[in-house]
Coordinates of C-alpha atoms and ligand atoms in Angstrom, one line a residue:
M29 CA 51.1 -59.0 -8.8
S30 CA 53.0 -56.7 -11.2
T31 CA 55.5 -54.2 -10.0
F32 CA 56.8 -51.2 -11.8
E33 CA 58.9 -48.1 -11.2
V34 CA 57.2 -44.8 -10.7
K35 CA 59.4 -42.1 -12.2
I36 CA 59.6 -38.3 -12.2
P37 CA 57.7 -37.1 -15.3
D38 CA 58.8 -34.2 -17.5
L39 CA 59.3 -31.2 -15.4
G40 CA 59.2 -28.6 -18.1
G41 CA 62.8 -29.2 -18.9
H42 CA 64.0 -28.6 -15.4
D43 CA 66.6 -30.7 -13.7
N44 CA 67.6 -31.2 -10.0
V45 CA 64.3 -30.0 -8.5
P46 CA 64.4 -30.6 -4.8
V47 CA 62.0 -33.0 -3.0
I48 CA 60.5 -31.1 -0.1
E49 CA 58.1 -33.7 1.1
V50 CA 57.6 -37.5 0.8
L51 CA 53.9 -38.2 1.5
V52 CA 53.9 -42.0 1.5
S53 CA 56.0 -44.7 3.1
E54 CA 57.0 -48.1 2.0
G55 CA 54.2 -50.7 2.3
E56 CA 51.6 -48.0 2.2
A57 CA 48.5 -48.5 -0.1
V58 CA 47.8 -45.6 -2.3
E59 CA 45.1 -44.6 -4.6
A60 CA 45.6 -43.6 -8.3
E61 CA 46.4 -39.9 -8.3
Q62 CA 47.3 -39.8 -4.7
P63 CA 50.4 -37.5 -4.2
L64 CA 53.6 -39.3 -3.5
I65 CA 56.0 -36.6 -3.2
V66 CA 56.2 -32.9 -3.5
L67 CA 58.8 -31.0 -5.5
E68 CA 59.6 -27.4 -5.2
S69 CA 61.5 -25.1 -7.5
D70 CA 62.0 -21.5 -6.9
K71 CA 58.8 -20.7 -8.6
A72 CA 56.4 -23.7 -8.1
T73 CA 55.4 -26.3 -5.8
M74 CA 54.2 -29.5 -7.4
E75 CA 52.9 -32.8 -6.3
V76 CA 53.7 -36.0 -8.3
P77 CA 50.8 -38.4 -8.0
A78 CA 50.6 -42.2 -8.1
P79 CA 49.7 -43.2 -11.7
K80 CA 47.7 -46.2 -10.4
A81 CA 46.5 -47.6 -7.2
G82 CA 48.8 -50.0 -5.5
T83 CA 51.2 -50.6 -2.7
V84 CA 54.3 -48.5 -2.3
G85 CA 57.4 -50.8 -2.6
K86 CA 61.0 -49.5 -2.3
L87 CA 61.1 -45.7 -1.9
T88 CA 64.2 -44.3 -3.5
V89 CA 63.8 -40.7 -2.9
K90 CA 64.0 -38.7 0.3
V91 CA 63.5 -35.1 1.3
G92 CA 66.3 -33.0 0.2
D93 CA 67.1 -35.2 -2.9
N94 CA 67.2 -33.3 -6.3
V95 CA 65.3 -35.1 -9.0
S96 CA 64.9 -34.7 -12.7
A97 CA 62.6 -36.3 -15.4
G98 CA 63.1 -40.1 -15.2
S99 CA 64.4 -40.3 -11.7
V100 CA 62.8 -43.2 -9.9
I101 CA 60.5 -42.4 -6.9
C102 CA 59.5 -45.8 -5.8
T103 CA 58.3 -49.2 -7.0
L104 CA 54.5 -49.7 -6.9
E105 CA 53.0 -53.2 -6.7
L106 CA 49.7 -52.8 -8.5
T107 CA 46.6 -54.1 -6.8
P108 CA 45.2 -57.0 -8.7
A109 CA 42.2 -55.0 -10.2
T110 CA 44.4 -52.4 -11.8
A111 CA 47.2 -54.9 -12.6
T112 CA 44.9 -56.6 -15.0
E113 CA 44.2 -53.4 -16.8
K114 CA 46.6 -52.1 -19.5
P115 CA 49.9 -51.0 -18.1
A116 CA 49.8 -47.6 -16.8
P117 CA 51.2 -45.2 -19.2
S118 CA 53.3 -43.6 -16.5
A119 CA 54.9 -46.9 -15.8
E120 CA 57.1 -46.5 -19.0
K121 CA 56.5 -42.8 -19.8
P122 CA 55.3 -40.8 -16.8
A123 CA 52.5 -38.5 -17.5
A124 CA 53.5 -34.8 -17.4
P125 CA 52.5 -33.5 -14.1
S126 CA 50.7 -30.2 -14.0
A127 CA 53.9 -28.7 -12.7
P128 CA 55.1 -25.7 -14.4
P129 CA 58.5 -24.9 -15.4
A130 CA 60.4 -23.7 -12.4
A131 CA 62.7 -21.4 -14.2
A132 CA 62.8 -20.5 -18.0
P133 CA 64.8 -22.3 -20.6
E134 CA 67.2 -19.9 -22.3
K135 CA 65.6 -17.5 -24.6
P136 CA 65.8 -18.5 -28.2
A137 CA 68.8 -16.6 -29.8
A138 CA 66.5 -15.1 -32.4
A139 CA 64.3 -13.7 -29.7
Q140 CA 67.2 -12.3 -27.8
A141 CA 68.5 -10.7 -31.0
A142 CA 65.1 -9.3 -31.8
A143 CA 64.6 -8.0 -28.1
A144 CA 68.1 -6.5 -28.3
T145 CA 67.4 -4.7 -31.5
A146 CA 64.0 -3.3 -30.2
A147 CA 65.5 -2.3 -26.9
A148 CA 68.3 -0.5 -28.7
A149 CA 65.7 1.4 -30.7
A150 CA 63.5 2.1 -27.6
A151 CA 63.4 5.5 -25.9
A152 CA 63.7 6.2 -22.2
T153 CA 60.8 3.9 -21.3
Q154 CA 59.5 0.8 -22.8
T155 CA 56.2 -1.1 -22.5
L156 CA 56.4 -4.9 -22.2
D157 CA 53.5 -7.2 -22.8
V158 CA 53.6 -9.8 -20.1
R159 CA 52.0 -13.1 -21.1
I160 CA 51.4 -16.5 -19.6
P161 CA 54.4 -18.7 -20.1
D162 CA 54.5 -22.5 -20.8
I163 CA 52.6 -24.1 -17.9
G164 CA 53.4 -27.7 -18.6
G165 CA 51.0 -27.8 -21.5
H166 CA 48.0 -27.1 -19.5
D167 CA 45.1 -24.9 -20.6
N168 CA 42.6 -23.0 -18.6
V169 CA 44.4 -23.0 -15.4
P170 CA 42.6 -20.9 -12.6
V171 CA 44.3 -17.9 -11.2
I172 CA 43.9 -18.0 -7.5
E173 CA 45.8 -14.9 -6.3
I174 CA 46.6 -11.7 -7.8
L175 CA 49.6 -10.1 -6.1
V176 CA 50.0 -6.7 -7.7
A177 CA 47.6 -4.0 -9.1
D178 CA 47.9 -1.3 -11.8
G179 CA 50.4 1.2 -10.8
D180 CA 52.4 -1.1 -8.6
V181 CA 56.2 -1.0 -9.3
V182 CA 57.6 -4.4 -9.3
A183 CA 61.0 -5.8 -9.2
Q184 CA 62.2 -8.4 -11.7
D185 CA 61.0 -12.0 -10.6
Q186 CA 58.6 -10.5 -8.1
P187 CA 55.4 -12.8 -8.3
L188 CA 52.5 -11.3 -10.2
L189 CA 49.9 -13.9 -9.7
V190 CA 49.5 -17.5 -8.5
M191 CA 47.9 -20.0 -10.7
E192 CA 46.7 -23.4 -9.4
S193 CA 45.9 -26.6 -11.3
D194 CA 44.7 -29.6 -9.6
K195 CA 48.2 -30.7 -9.1
A196 CA 50.4 -27.7 -8.8
T197 CA 50.5 -24.1 -7.5
M198 CA 52.7 -21.9 -9.4
E199 CA 53.6 -18.2 -9.2
M200 CA 54.2 -16.2 -12.3
P201 CA 57.1 -13.8 -11.8
A202 CA 57.6 -10.5 -13.5
P203 CA 59.9 -10.9 -16.4
A204 CA 61.5 -7.5 -15.6
A205 CA 61.3 -4.6 -13.4
G206 CA 58.7 -2.0 -14.2
T207 CA 55.3 -0.5 -13.4
V208 CA 52.2 -2.7 -13.8
Q209 CA 49.6 -1.4 -16.2
G210 CA 46.4 -2.8 -17.7
F211 CA 46.3 -5.9 -15.4
A212 CA 43.8 -8.1 -17.5
L213 CA 43.1 -10.9 -15.1
K214 CA 41.3 -11.4 -11.9
V215 CA 41.0 -14.2 -9.3
G216 CA 39.0 -16.9 -11.0
S217 CA 40.2 -16.2 -14.5
T218 CA 41.5 -19.2 -16.4
V219 CA 44.6 -18.9 -18.3
S220 CA 46.6 -20.7 -21.0
Q221 CA 50.0 -20.1 -22.4
G222 CA 50.3 -16.9 -24.3
D223 CA 47.3 -15.0 -22.6
L224 CA 48.1 -11.5 -21.7
V225 CA 48.5 -10.7 -18.1
C226 CA 49.4 -7.1 -18.0
Q227 CA 51.9 -4.7 -19.5
L228 CA 55.1 -3.5 -17.7
I229 CA 56.3 0.0 -18.1
K230 CA 60.0 -0.3 -17.7
A231 CA 62.3 2.5 -16.9
A232 CA 65.3 2.6 -19.2
S233 CA 68.5 1.3 -17.4
A234 CA 70.3 4.4 -18.8
P235 CA 68.8 7.8 -19.4
A236 CA 71.1 8.7 -22.2
P237 CA 69.3 9.2 -25.6
A238 CA 68.6 5.8 -27.1
A239 CA 69.1 7.0 -30.6
T240 CA 72.6 8.2 -30.2
A241 CA 73.7 5.7 -27.7
P242 CA 71.5 2.6 -27.8
T243 CA 71.9 0.4 -24.8
A244 CA 71.8 -3.3 -25.0
P245 CA 69.1 -5.1 -23.0
T246 CA 69.9 -5.2 -19.3
A247 CA 70.6 -8.5 -17.6
A248 CA 67.2 -8.3 -16.2
E249 CA 65.6 -8.2 -19.7
S250 CA 67.7 -10.9 -21.2
A251 CA 67.6 -13.3 -18.3
T252 CA 63.8 -13.2 -18.2
T253 CA 62.2 -16.2 -16.5
L254 CA 59.4 -16.2 -18.9
P255 CA 59.9 -18.9 -21.6
G256 CA 57.8 -19.2 -24.8
P257 CA 56.2 -15.9 -25.0
S258 CA 59.5 -14.1 -25.0
A259 CA 60.0 -14.7 -28.6
T260 CA 57.0 -12.7 -29.5
R261 CA 57.2 -10.3 -26.7
S262 CA 56.9 -6.8 -28.0
V263 CA 59.3 -4.2 -26.8
L264 CA 57.6 -0.9 -27.8
E265 CA 58.5 2.6 -27.6
S266 CA 56.4 4.6 -25.3
D267 CA 55.5 8.3 -25.0
T268 CA 55.8 8.3 -21.2
A269 CA 58.7 10.3 -19.6
P270 CA 61.6 8.4 -18.0
Q271 CA 60.8 7.1 -14.6
A272 CA 62.7 7.2 -11.4
P273 CA 64.6 4.1 -10.5
I274 CA 62.5 1.4 -9.2
T275 CA 62.9 0.8 -5.5
T276 CA 59.8 -0.8 -4.3
A277 CA 60.4 -3.9 -2.2
R278 CA 58.8 -7.3 -3.0
P279 CA 55.4 -7.6 -1.4
E280 CA 54.7 -10.3 1.2
T281 CA 55.1 -13.6 -0.4
P282 CA 51.9 -15.6 -0.8
P283 CA 51.3 -18.5 1.7
Y284 CA 53.6 -21.5 1.0
A285 CA 51.3 -24.4 0.4
G286 CA 50.6 -27.2 -2.1
P287 CA 47.4 -27.4 -4.2
A288 CA 45.6 -30.0 -2.1
T289 CA 46.2 -27.9 1.0
R290 CA 44.9 -24.7 -0.8
Q291 CA 41.9 -26.6 -2.0
F292 CA 41.2 -27.9 1.5
A293 CA 41.6 -24.5 3.0
R294 CA 39.3 -22.9 0.4
K295 CA 36.6 -25.4 1.2
L296 CA 36.7 -24.4 4.9
G297 CA 37.1 -20.7 4.2
V298 CA 40.5 -20.6 5.8
D299 CA 42.8 -17.8 4.8
L300 CA 46.2 -19.4 4.6
V301 CA 47.9 -16.2 5.5
Q302 CA 46.8 -16.8 9.0
V303 CA 48.1 -20.4 9.2
S304 CA 51.7 -21.3 10.2
G305 CA 53.3 -24.0 8.3
S306 CA 54.9 -27.1 10.0
G307 CA 56.2 -28.6 6.9
A308 CA 59.6 -28.4 5.4
R309 CA 60.7 -24.7 5.1
G310 CA 57.5 -23.6 6.7
R311 CA 55.2 -25.2 4.1
I312 CA 51.6 -25.3 5.2
V313 CA 50.2 -28.8 5.1
I314 CA 46.6 -30.0 5.4
E315 CA 47.2 -30.9 9.1
D316 CA 48.2 -27.2 9.8
V317 CA 44.8 -26.1 8.4
Q318 CA 43.0 -28.7 10.4
A319 CA 44.8 -27.7 13.5
F320 CA 44.1 -23.9 12.8
V321 CA 40.3 -24.7 12.4
K322 CA 40.3 -26.7 15.5
Q323 CA 42.0 -24.0 17.5
R324 CA 39.7 -21.3 16.2
L325 CA 36.6 -23.4 17.1
Q326 CA 37.9 -24.1 20.6
Q327 CA 38.9 -20.5 21.1
P328 CA 36.9 -19.3 24.0
A329 CA 36.1 -15.6 24.3
A330 CA 39.0 -15.3 26.7
A331 CA 41.5 -16.4 24.1
I332 CA 40.1 -14.1 21.5
A333 CA 40.3 -11.4 24.2
N334 CA 44.1 -12.0 24.3
A335 CA 44.5 -10.8 20.8
P336 CA 45.7 -7.3 21.6
M337 CA 44.6 -5.3 18.7
L338 CA 42.6 -7.4 16.4
G339 CA 39.1 -8.8 16.9
G340 CA 35.8 -9.4 15.2
G341 CA 37.5 -9.7 11.8
I342 CA 38.5 -6.0 11.9
P343 CA 41.1 -5.5 9.2
P344 CA 44.6 -4.7 10.6
I345 CA 46.3 -1.5 9.9
P346 CA 48.8 -2.1 7.1
A347 CA 52.4 -2.1 8.1
V348 CA 54.4 0.9 7.0
D349 CA 58.1 0.9 6.4
F350 CA 58.8 4.2 8.2
S351 CA 62.5 3.9 7.5
A352 CA 61.5 5.1 3.9
F353 CA 60.8 8.5 5.5
G354 CA 63.7 8.8 8.1
T355 CA 65.6 7.2 10.9
V356 CA 63.4 5.0 13.2
D357 CA 64.5 3.7 16.6
E358 CA 62.4 0.7 17.8
K359 CA 61.4 0.7 21.5
P360 CA 59.8 -2.5 22.9
L361 CA 56.6 -2.0 24.8
A362 CA 56.6 -2.6 28.5
R363 CA 54.6 -5.5 29.6
I364 CA 52.0 -3.3 31.4
R365 CA 51.5 -1.3 28.2
K366 CA 51.0 -4.3 26.1
L367 CA 48.4 -5.7 28.7
S368 CA 46.5 -2.5 28.9
A369 CA 46.6 -2.1 25.2
A370 CA 44.9 -5.4 24.8
H371 CA 42.4 -4.7 27.6
L372 CA 41.5 -1.2 26.2
S373 CA 41.1 -2.6 22.7
R374 CA 38.7 -5.3 24.0
A375 CA 36.7 -2.8 25.9
W376 CA 36.5 -0.3 23.0
L377 CA 35.5 -3.0 20.5
N378 CA 32.9 -4.7 22.7
I379 CA 31.3 -1.7 24.5
P380 CA 29.0 0.8 22.8
H381 CA 30.4 3.8 24.5
V382 CA 28.6 7.1 25.2
T383 CA 30.4 10.0 27.1
Q384 CA 28.3 12.5 29.1
T385 CA 30.0 15.6 30.1
D386 CA 29.3 18.2 32.8
D387 CA 30.9 20.7 35.2
A388 CA 30.7 20.1 39.0
D389 CA 30.9 23.1 41.2
I390 CA 33.6 22.2 43.7
T391 CA 34.2 25.6 45.1
E392 CA 33.0 24.7 48.7
L393 CA 34.6 21.2 48.6
E394 CA 38.0 22.6 47.7
A395 CA 37.8 25.3 50.2
F396 CA 37.0 22.6 52.8
R397 CA 39.9 20.4 51.5
Q398 CA 42.4 23.2 51.7
D399 CA 41.4 24.2 55.1
H400 CA 41.5 20.7 56.4
N401 CA 44.9 20.0 54.8
R402 CA 46.3 23.3 56.2
A403 CA 45.1 22.4 59.7
L404 CA 46.8 18.9 59.3
G405 CA 50.2 20.4 59.0
K406 CA 53.1 18.5 57.2
D407 CA 52.8 15.1 58.7
G408 CA 49.1 14.3 58.4
N409 CA 47.4 12.4 55.7
K410 CA 46.2 15.0 53.2
L411 CA 42.6 14.8 51.7
T412 CA 43.1 14.7 47.9
L413 CA 40.5 15.7 45.5
L414 CA 40.6 12.2 44.2
A415 CA 39.4 10.9 47.6
F416 CA 36.4 13.2 47.4
M417 CA 35.6 11.9 43.9
V418 CA 35.9 8.4 45.1
K419 CA 33.5 9.0 48.1
A420 CA 31.1 10.9 45.9
V421 CA 31.0 8.4 43.1
A422 CA 30.4 5.5 45.8
S423 CA 27.5 7.5 47.1
A424 CA 26.1 8.0 43.5
L425 CA 26.4 4.3 42.9
K426 CA 24.2 3.5 45.8
A427 CA 21.5 5.9 44.4
Y428 CA 22.0 4.5 40.8
P429 CA 22.9 0.9 41.3
E430 CA 22.9 0.0 37.6
F431 CA 26.2 1.8 37.4
N432 CA 27.3 -0.7 40.0
S433 CA 26.6 -3.7 37.9
S434 CA 28.2 -5.9 35.2
L435 CA 26.4 -7.7 32.2
S436 CA 26.3 -11.4 32.7
A437 CA 28.5 -13.4 30.3
D438 CA 25.5 -14.4 28.1
G439 CA 24.4 -10.8 28.0
G440 CA 21.0 -11.8 29.4
S441 CA 20.9 -10.4 32.9
L442 CA 22.6 -7.7 35.1
L443 CA 24.7 -8.8 38.0
M444 CA 24.0 -6.1 40.7
K445 CA 27.0 -5.8 43.1
Q446 CA 26.1 -5.4 46.7
Y447 CA 29.5 -4.0 47.5
C448 CA 31.5 -1.0 46.2
N449 CA 35.1 -1.1 45.2
I450 CA 36.4 1.8 43.0
G451 CA 39.5 1.7 40.8
F452 CA 41.4 4.7 39.9
A453 CA 43.8 5.1 36.9
A454 CA 47.4 5.7 37.9
D455 CA 50.0 6.8 35.4
T456 CA 53.3 5.1 35.9
P457 CA 56.5 5.0 33.9
N458 CA 55.6 1.6 32.6
G459 CA 52.1 2.5 31.7
L460 CA 48.5 2.7 33.0
V461 CA 47.4 0.6 36.0
V462 CA 44.1 0.7 37.9
P463 CA 44.4 -0.2 41.6
V464 CA 41.2 -0.7 43.5
V465 CA 40.1 1.0 46.7
R466 CA 37.9 -1.6 48.5
D467 CA 34.6 -1.4 50.5
V468 CA 34.3 2.4 49.9
W469 CA 30.8 2.4 51.3
R470 CA 32.3 1.5 54.6
K471 CA 35.1 4.0 54.6
G472 CA 35.4 7.7 55.4
L473 CA 37.3 10.3 53.4
R474 CA 40.5 9.9 55.5
D475 CA 40.7 6.1 54.9
I476 CA 39.9 6.4 51.2
A477 CA 42.6 9.2 50.9
A478 CA 45.1 7.0 52.7
D479 CA 44.3 3.9 50.5
C480 CA 44.6 6.1 47.4
A481 CA 48.0 7.4 48.4
Q482 CA 49.2 4.0 49.4
L483 CA 48.0 2.4 46.1
A484 CA 49.3 5.2 44.0
Q485 CA 52.7 4.9 45.6
K486 CA 52.7 1.2 45.1
A487 CA 51.8 1.7 41.4
R488 CA 54.6 4.1 40.9
D489 CA 57.0 1.7 42.5
G490 CA 55.8 -1.2 40.3
K491 CA 54.7 -3.1 43.3
L492 CA 51.0 -3.5 42.9
S493 CA 49.9 -7.1 43.3
A494 CA 47.1 -8.7 41.1
D495 CA 44.8 -8.5 44.1
D496 CA 45.4 -4.7 44.3
M497 CA 43.8 -4.5 40.8
R498 CA 41.0 -6.9 41.1
G499 CA 37.3 -6.6 41.9
G500 CA 36.6 -3.0 40.8
C501 CA 32.9 -1.9 40.2
F502 CA 33.5 1.5 38.7
S503 CA 36.7 3.4 37.8
I504 CA 37.9 7.1 38.0
S505 CA 40.5 8.5 35.6
S506 CA 41.8 11.8 37.0
L507 CA 43.8 14.0 34.9
G508 CA 43.1 17.0 37.1
G509 CA 46.6 17.2 38.3
I510 CA 47.8 17.6 34.7
G511 CA 45.4 19.8 33.0
G512 CA 43.1 19.8 29.9
G513 CA 39.4 19.7 29.5
Y514 CA 36.9 16.9 28.9
F515 CA 37.9 13.6 27.4
T516 CA 36.3 10.2 26.6
P517 CA 37.6 7.6 29.1
I518 CA 37.1 4.0 28.0
V519 CA 34.9 1.9 30.2
N520 CA 37.1 -0.6 32.2
A521 CA 35.2 -3.7 31.2
P522 CA 33.4 -5.6 32.7
E523 CA 32.4 -2.4 34.6
V524 CA 29.8 -0.3 32.9
G525 CA 30.9 3.2 33.8
I526 CA 33.9 5.3 34.2
L527 CA 34.3 9.0 35.4
G528 CA 36.9 11.2 33.8
V529 CA 38.0 14.2 36.1
S530 CA 39.8 17.1 34.5
K531 CA 41.4 20.2 35.9
A532 CA 39.0 22.4 37.9
V533 CA 39.2 26.1 36.7
M534 CA 37.5 29.2 38.0
K535 CA 34.6 30.2 35.9
P536 CA 32.0 32.9 35.8
V537 CA 28.7 31.3 36.8
W538 CA 25.2 32.9 36.6
D539 CA 23.7 32.5 40.0
G540 CA 20.3 34.1 38.8
Q541 CA 21.4 37.6 39.5
A542 CA 25.0 37.9 38.6
F543 CA 28.0 36.1 37.4
V544 CA 30.0 34.8 40.3
P545 CA 33.5 33.1 40.2
R546 CA 33.1 29.4 40.9
L547 CA 35.7 26.5 40.8
M548 CA 34.2 24.3 38.2
C549 CA 35.6 20.7 37.6
P550 CA 35.0 19.2 34.1
L551 CA 33.6 15.6 34.4
S552 CA 33.3 13.1 31.6
L553 CA 31.2 10.1 32.3
S554 CA 31.6 7.2 29.8
Y555 CA 29.1 4.2 30.1
D556 CA 28.2 1.0 28.5
H557 CA 25.0 1.9 26.6
R558 CA 23.8 -1.7 26.6
V559 CA 23.3 -1.3 30.2
I560 CA 22.8 2.3 31.0
D561 CA 20.3 4.5 29.3
G562 CA 21.2 8.1 28.4
A563 CA 18.5 9.5 30.8
Y564 CA 19.8 7.4 33.7
A565 CA 23.4 8.5 33.0
A566 CA 22.3 12.1 33.0
R567 CA 20.5 11.7 36.3
F568 CA 23.6 10.1 37.8
M569 CA 25.7 13.0 36.5
V570 CA 23.4 15.5 38.1
H571 CA 23.4 13.7 41.3
L572 CA 27.1 13.4 41.5
G573 CA 27.4 17.1 40.7
E574 CA 25.0 17.8 43.6
L575 CA 27.1 15.7 45.9
L576 CA 30.4 17.4 44.9
A577 CA 28.8 20.9 45.2
D578 CA 27.5 20.3 48.7
L579 CA 29.4 17.8 50.8
R580 CA 26.6 17.6 53.4
R581 CA 24.6 15.4 50.9
L582 CA 27.3 12.7 51.4
L583 CA 26.0 12.3 54.9
L584 CA 22.4 11.5 53.8
Ligands
LIG22 N1 41.4 20.0 39.3 C1 42.3 21.0 39.7 N2 43.5 20.5 40.4 C2 43.7 19.2 40.6 C3 42.7 18.3 40.3 C4 41.5 18.7 39.6 N3 40.6 17.9 39.2 N4 43.1 17.1 40.7 C5 44.4 17.2 41.2 N5 44.7 18.5 41.2 C6 45.9 19.3 41.6 C7 45.9 19.4 43.1 O1 46.4 20.6 43.4 C8 46.9 18.3 43.5 O2 47.7 18.7 44.6 P1 47.1 18.8 46.1 O3 46.1 17.7 46.2 O4 48.2 18.6 46.9 O5 46.6 20.1 46.2 C9 47.8 18.0 42.3 O6 46.9 18.5 41.2 C10 48.3 16.7 42.1 O7 47.2 15.9 41.8 P2 47.5 14.4 41.3 O8 46.4 14.0 40.3 O9 48.9 14.1 40.9 O10 47.3 13.6 42.6 P3 46.1 12.8 43.0 O11 46.3 12.2 44.3 O12 44.9 13.8 42.9 O13 46.0 11.6 41.9 C11 46.7 9.7 40.7 C12 46.8 10.5 42.0 C13 47.2 8.4 40.7 C14 45.3 9.8 40.1 C15 47.4 10.6 39.6 O14 48.8 10.7 40.1 C16 47.6 10.0 38.3 O15 48.4 9.1 38.0 N6 46.8 10.6 37.3 C17 46.8 10.2 36.0 C18 45.7 9.3 35.7 C19 45.7 8.9 34.3 O16 46.7 8.6 33.6 N7 44.5 8.8 33.6 C20 44.2 8.6 32.2 C21 43.9 7.2 32.1 S1 43.4 6.9 30.5 O17 44.6 7.1 29.6

């Protein structure tokens, strides 16, 4: 059995590149081309593969070591089949990995001089051709991500694109700060050294007239990270006016993962942006992708429902750096607000809402209520308008029972409730809560009013229990004490209807002979159109209006 040392191949002239992962252990059998370790410079992540199949002997590198070409990774005992073959070329002279140079070699002096001369002659702005640098001698390397677009202002070293060979993933950084123009590549393009990527319109570092006071290239220009092509890079005079200083921040960095992981994720259609990395420095490894897929497959509807704002692949609203426009104070959301935000988003996204509006004539109701409350004096339990709404809605639910139902989980049937619990939205300093009045069919107005008052007080004091908010069949959201007209309340899923009550106002109403002043209360009924038809909802609304207009009907 022959043994040889596996060494670090040529790293594009780079030394002291950190080892970020060791993928094998001593005694482990490996296939030819199986990755042994992962190196990472500030610009590229690269795997070093086994040149032959065999068994790993002594490992001489560990995570955190810095390695250069020729450093020994491990010994490899060749398996008999491969040992009889010709010695692996990498045993003596490691094959160049597909790793790109992590940082550029110094620019040739001639190129620097040429660039300096051209820059000195340049006017206020310059156009720079950005080309693919030396990528470890590889041709036709696929572009897997484009990180900028025409018109983007980029900082020096900001990644422009990501290339991926079968062994390495590498970002190509901007050689200088400037505005991207004429981006010539797209995802899937294959590139080789010298291919044009785009042009960069560079703002001059000093606006002084170049002809009279030529400026030397900035540090950014001379310390470009692009190797090779810099010698032939053209620095041309441009007609465009001088630009404002570049202030754009670097965009989000692409996911940090090696080529094998990227390839694996692509096969499964996993967007690595969504995967958290468990590897060194947050690197995403294959196991992370597997765990992500497993978790997604197991994710029941309930878990998806916990995602507060996102669902159903709806694209998120891009983050905005508001501090660019002025001072911003960050105020954490109260727990209740977070919970209700999640709940409302779910309901809004899942339920096809329709909102029906109408005015209910509550002239007689309000007269009765006022008389009753006056007679009670100071100490009695007042009848609130809300209590009348709860009572009238409960009666309407009996007449239109589909409003007192929920869709079954599979959507195949309606669960018709033979009880009536009605929730009402309560505005509290910490956000919206919906306590539930129980058994409304069995209660009179006084009890309902007392329950509402007690629950509203508990809500304001932050003392509602989970039980106080469970088991609702239908909800009422009353903004009547505040003002405003109709609105579109969101159905409190899994309920199928919600009544919005707005401030009643005196209106002239035609009674067939004359306009008479009537107290009209705007009502907004939102319903789940999967369960309720529009005609059914309109009948419910008319019936509710009749109940509120003539309380005697509540007795029927
Ligand atoms: N029209 C005209 N006036 C009305 C009215 C209406 N529809 N509803 C209430 N009022 C008047 C009444 O004069 C009432 O006082 P009196 O009953 O003593 O005469 C006064 O406004 C106070 O009403 P209120 O709404 O504060 O009290 P309530 O008992 O009727 O309601 C509660 C309690 C908990 C519903 C209410 O305090 C509340 O929180 N409302 C907001 C609900 C909410 O936020 N909904 C939106 C949810 S979706 O974002």
